[in-house]
PDB file of N, CA and C in Angstrom:
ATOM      1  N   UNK A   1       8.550 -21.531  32.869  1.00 84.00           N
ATOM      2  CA  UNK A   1       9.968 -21.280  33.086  1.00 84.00           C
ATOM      3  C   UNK A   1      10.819 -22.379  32.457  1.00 84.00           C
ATOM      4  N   UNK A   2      10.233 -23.709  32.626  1.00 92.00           N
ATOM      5  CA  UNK A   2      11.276 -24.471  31.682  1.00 92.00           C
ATOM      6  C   UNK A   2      11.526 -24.619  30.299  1.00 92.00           C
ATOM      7  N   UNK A   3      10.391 -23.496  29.613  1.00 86.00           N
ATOM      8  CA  UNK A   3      10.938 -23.473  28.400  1.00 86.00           C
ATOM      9  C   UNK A   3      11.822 -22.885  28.011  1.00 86.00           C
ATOM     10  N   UNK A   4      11.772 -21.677  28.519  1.00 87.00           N
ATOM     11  CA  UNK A   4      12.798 -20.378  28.570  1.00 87.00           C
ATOM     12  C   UNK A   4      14.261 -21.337  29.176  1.00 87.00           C
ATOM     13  N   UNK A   5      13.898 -21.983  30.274  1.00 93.00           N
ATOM     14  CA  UNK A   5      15.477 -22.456  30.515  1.00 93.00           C
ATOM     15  C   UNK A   5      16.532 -23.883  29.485  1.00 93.00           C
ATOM     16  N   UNK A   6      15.566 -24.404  28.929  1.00 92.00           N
ATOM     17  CA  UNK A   6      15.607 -25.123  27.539  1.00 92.00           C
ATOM     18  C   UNK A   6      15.908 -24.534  26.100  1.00 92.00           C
ATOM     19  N   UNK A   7      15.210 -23.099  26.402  1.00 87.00           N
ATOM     20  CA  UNK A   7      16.154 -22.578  25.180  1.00 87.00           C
ATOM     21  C   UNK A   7      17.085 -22.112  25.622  1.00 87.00           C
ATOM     22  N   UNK A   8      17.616 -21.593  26.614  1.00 91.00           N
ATOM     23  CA  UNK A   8      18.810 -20.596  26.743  1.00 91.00           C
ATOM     24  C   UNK A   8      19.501 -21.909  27.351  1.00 91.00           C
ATOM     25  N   UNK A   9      19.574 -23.278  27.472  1.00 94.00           N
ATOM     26  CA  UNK A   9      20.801 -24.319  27.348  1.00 94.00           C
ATOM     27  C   UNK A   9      21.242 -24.463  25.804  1.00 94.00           C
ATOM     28  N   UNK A  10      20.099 -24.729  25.022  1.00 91.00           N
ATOM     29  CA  UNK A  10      20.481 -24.969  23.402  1.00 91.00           C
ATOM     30  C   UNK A  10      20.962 -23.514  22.701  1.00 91.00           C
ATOM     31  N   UNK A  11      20.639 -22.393  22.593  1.00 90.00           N
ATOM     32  CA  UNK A  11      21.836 -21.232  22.640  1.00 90.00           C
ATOM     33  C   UNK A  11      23.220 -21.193  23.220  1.00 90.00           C
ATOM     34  N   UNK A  12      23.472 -21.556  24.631  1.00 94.00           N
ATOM     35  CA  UNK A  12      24.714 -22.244  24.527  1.00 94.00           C
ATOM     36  C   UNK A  12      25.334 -23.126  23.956  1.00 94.00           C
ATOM     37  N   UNK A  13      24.534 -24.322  23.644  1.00 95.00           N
ATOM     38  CA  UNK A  13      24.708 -25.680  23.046  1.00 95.00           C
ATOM     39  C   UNK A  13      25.176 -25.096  21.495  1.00 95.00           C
ATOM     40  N   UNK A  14      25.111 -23.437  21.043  1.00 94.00           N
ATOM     41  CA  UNK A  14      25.476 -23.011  19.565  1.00 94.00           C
ATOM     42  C   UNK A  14      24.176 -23.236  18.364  1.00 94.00           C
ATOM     43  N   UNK A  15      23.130 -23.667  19.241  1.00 90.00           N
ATOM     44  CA  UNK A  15      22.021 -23.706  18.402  1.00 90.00           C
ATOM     45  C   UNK A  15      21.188 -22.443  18.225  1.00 90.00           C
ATOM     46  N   UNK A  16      20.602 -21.964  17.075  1.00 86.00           N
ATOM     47  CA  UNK A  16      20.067 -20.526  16.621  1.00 86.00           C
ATOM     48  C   UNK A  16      19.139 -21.132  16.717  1.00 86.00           C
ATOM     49  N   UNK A  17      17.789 -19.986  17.835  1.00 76.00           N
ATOM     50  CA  UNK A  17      16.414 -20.481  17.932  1.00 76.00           C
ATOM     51  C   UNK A  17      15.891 -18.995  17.389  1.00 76.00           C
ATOM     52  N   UNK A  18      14.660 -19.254  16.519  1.00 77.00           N
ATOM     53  CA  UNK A  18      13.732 -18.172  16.626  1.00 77.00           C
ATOM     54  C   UNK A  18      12.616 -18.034  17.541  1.00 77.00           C
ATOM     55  N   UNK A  19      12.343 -16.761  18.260  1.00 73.00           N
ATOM     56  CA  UNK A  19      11.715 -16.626  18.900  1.00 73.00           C
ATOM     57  C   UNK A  19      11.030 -15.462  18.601  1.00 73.00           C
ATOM     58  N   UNK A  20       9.891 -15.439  18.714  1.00 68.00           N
ATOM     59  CA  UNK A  20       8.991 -14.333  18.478  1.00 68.00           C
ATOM     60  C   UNK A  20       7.738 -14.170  19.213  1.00 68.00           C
ATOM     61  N   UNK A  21       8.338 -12.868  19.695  1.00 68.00           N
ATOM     62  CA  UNK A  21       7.150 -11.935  20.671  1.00 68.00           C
ATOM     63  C   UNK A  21       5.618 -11.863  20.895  1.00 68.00           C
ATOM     64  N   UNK A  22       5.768 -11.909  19.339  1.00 63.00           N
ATOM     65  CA  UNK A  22       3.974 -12.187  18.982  1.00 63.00           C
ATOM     66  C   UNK A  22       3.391 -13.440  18.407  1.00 63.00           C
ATOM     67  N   UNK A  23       2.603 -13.236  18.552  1.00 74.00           N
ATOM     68  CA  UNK A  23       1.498 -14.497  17.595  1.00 74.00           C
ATOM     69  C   UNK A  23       1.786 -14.245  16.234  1.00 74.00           C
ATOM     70  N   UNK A  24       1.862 -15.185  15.524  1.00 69.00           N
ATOM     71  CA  UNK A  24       1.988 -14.954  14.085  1.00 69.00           C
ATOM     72  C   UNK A  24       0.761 -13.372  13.510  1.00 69.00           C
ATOM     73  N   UNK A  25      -0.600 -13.796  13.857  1.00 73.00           N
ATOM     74  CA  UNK A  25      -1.177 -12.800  13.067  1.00 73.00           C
ATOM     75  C   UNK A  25      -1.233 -11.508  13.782  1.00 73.00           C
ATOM     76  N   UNK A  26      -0.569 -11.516  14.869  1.00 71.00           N
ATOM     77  CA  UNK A  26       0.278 -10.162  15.037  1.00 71.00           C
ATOM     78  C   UNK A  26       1.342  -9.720  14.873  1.00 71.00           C
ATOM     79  N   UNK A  27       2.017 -10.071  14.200  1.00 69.00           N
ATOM     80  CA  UNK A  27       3.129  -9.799  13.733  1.00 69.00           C
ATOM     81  C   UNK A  27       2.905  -8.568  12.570  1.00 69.00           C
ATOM     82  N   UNK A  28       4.116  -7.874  12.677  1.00 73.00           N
ATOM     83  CA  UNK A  28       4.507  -6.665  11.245  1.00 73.00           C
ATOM     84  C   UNK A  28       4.236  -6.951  10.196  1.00 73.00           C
ATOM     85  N   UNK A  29       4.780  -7.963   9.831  1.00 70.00           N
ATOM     86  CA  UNK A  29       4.820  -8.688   8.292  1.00 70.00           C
ATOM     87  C   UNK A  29       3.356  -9.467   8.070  1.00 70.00           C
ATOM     88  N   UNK A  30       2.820  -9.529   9.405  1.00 64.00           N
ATOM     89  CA  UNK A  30       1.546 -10.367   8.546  1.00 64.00           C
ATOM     90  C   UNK A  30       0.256  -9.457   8.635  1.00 64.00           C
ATOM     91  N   UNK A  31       0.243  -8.088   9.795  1.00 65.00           N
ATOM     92  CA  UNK A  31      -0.621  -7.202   9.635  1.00 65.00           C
ATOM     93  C   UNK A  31      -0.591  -6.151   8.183  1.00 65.00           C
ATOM     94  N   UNK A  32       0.883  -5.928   8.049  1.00 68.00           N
ATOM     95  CA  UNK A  32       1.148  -4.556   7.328  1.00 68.00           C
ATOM     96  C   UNK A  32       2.081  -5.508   5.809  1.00 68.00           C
ATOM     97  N   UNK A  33       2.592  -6.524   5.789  1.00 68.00           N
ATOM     98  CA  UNK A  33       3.323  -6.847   4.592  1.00 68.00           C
ATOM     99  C   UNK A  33       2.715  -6.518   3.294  1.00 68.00           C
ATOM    100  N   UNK A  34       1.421  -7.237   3.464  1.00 66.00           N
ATOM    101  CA  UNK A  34       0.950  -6.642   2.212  1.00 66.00           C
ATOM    102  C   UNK A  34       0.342  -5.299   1.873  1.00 66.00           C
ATOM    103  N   UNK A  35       1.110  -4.860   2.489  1.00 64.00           N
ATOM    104  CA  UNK A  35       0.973  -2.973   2.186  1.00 64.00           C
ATOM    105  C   UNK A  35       2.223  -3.034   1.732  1.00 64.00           C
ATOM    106  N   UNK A  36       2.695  -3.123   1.653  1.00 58.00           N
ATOM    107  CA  UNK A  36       4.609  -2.845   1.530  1.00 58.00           C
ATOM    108  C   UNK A  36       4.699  -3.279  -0.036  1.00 58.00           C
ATOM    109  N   UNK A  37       4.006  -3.779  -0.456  1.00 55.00           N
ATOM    110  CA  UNK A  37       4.201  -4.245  -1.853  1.00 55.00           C
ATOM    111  C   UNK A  37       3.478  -3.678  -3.187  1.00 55.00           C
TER     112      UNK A  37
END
């Protein structure tokens, strides 16, 4: 929980965080990207 409450102070603070759902090698772009090309 205190990470989640550490990012959502620095989002107020006007800072842009990325956050992502998955693990990198689950991700869209890293299962399927190189199909797309």
């Amino acid at each position: 929980a205190d990470y989640w409450r550490a990012l959502q102070n620095r989002i107020r603070e006007g800072h842009v965080e990325d956050v992502y759902a998955y693990r990198r090698r689950q991700r869209f772009s890293v299962r399927y990207g190189e199909m797309l090309f």
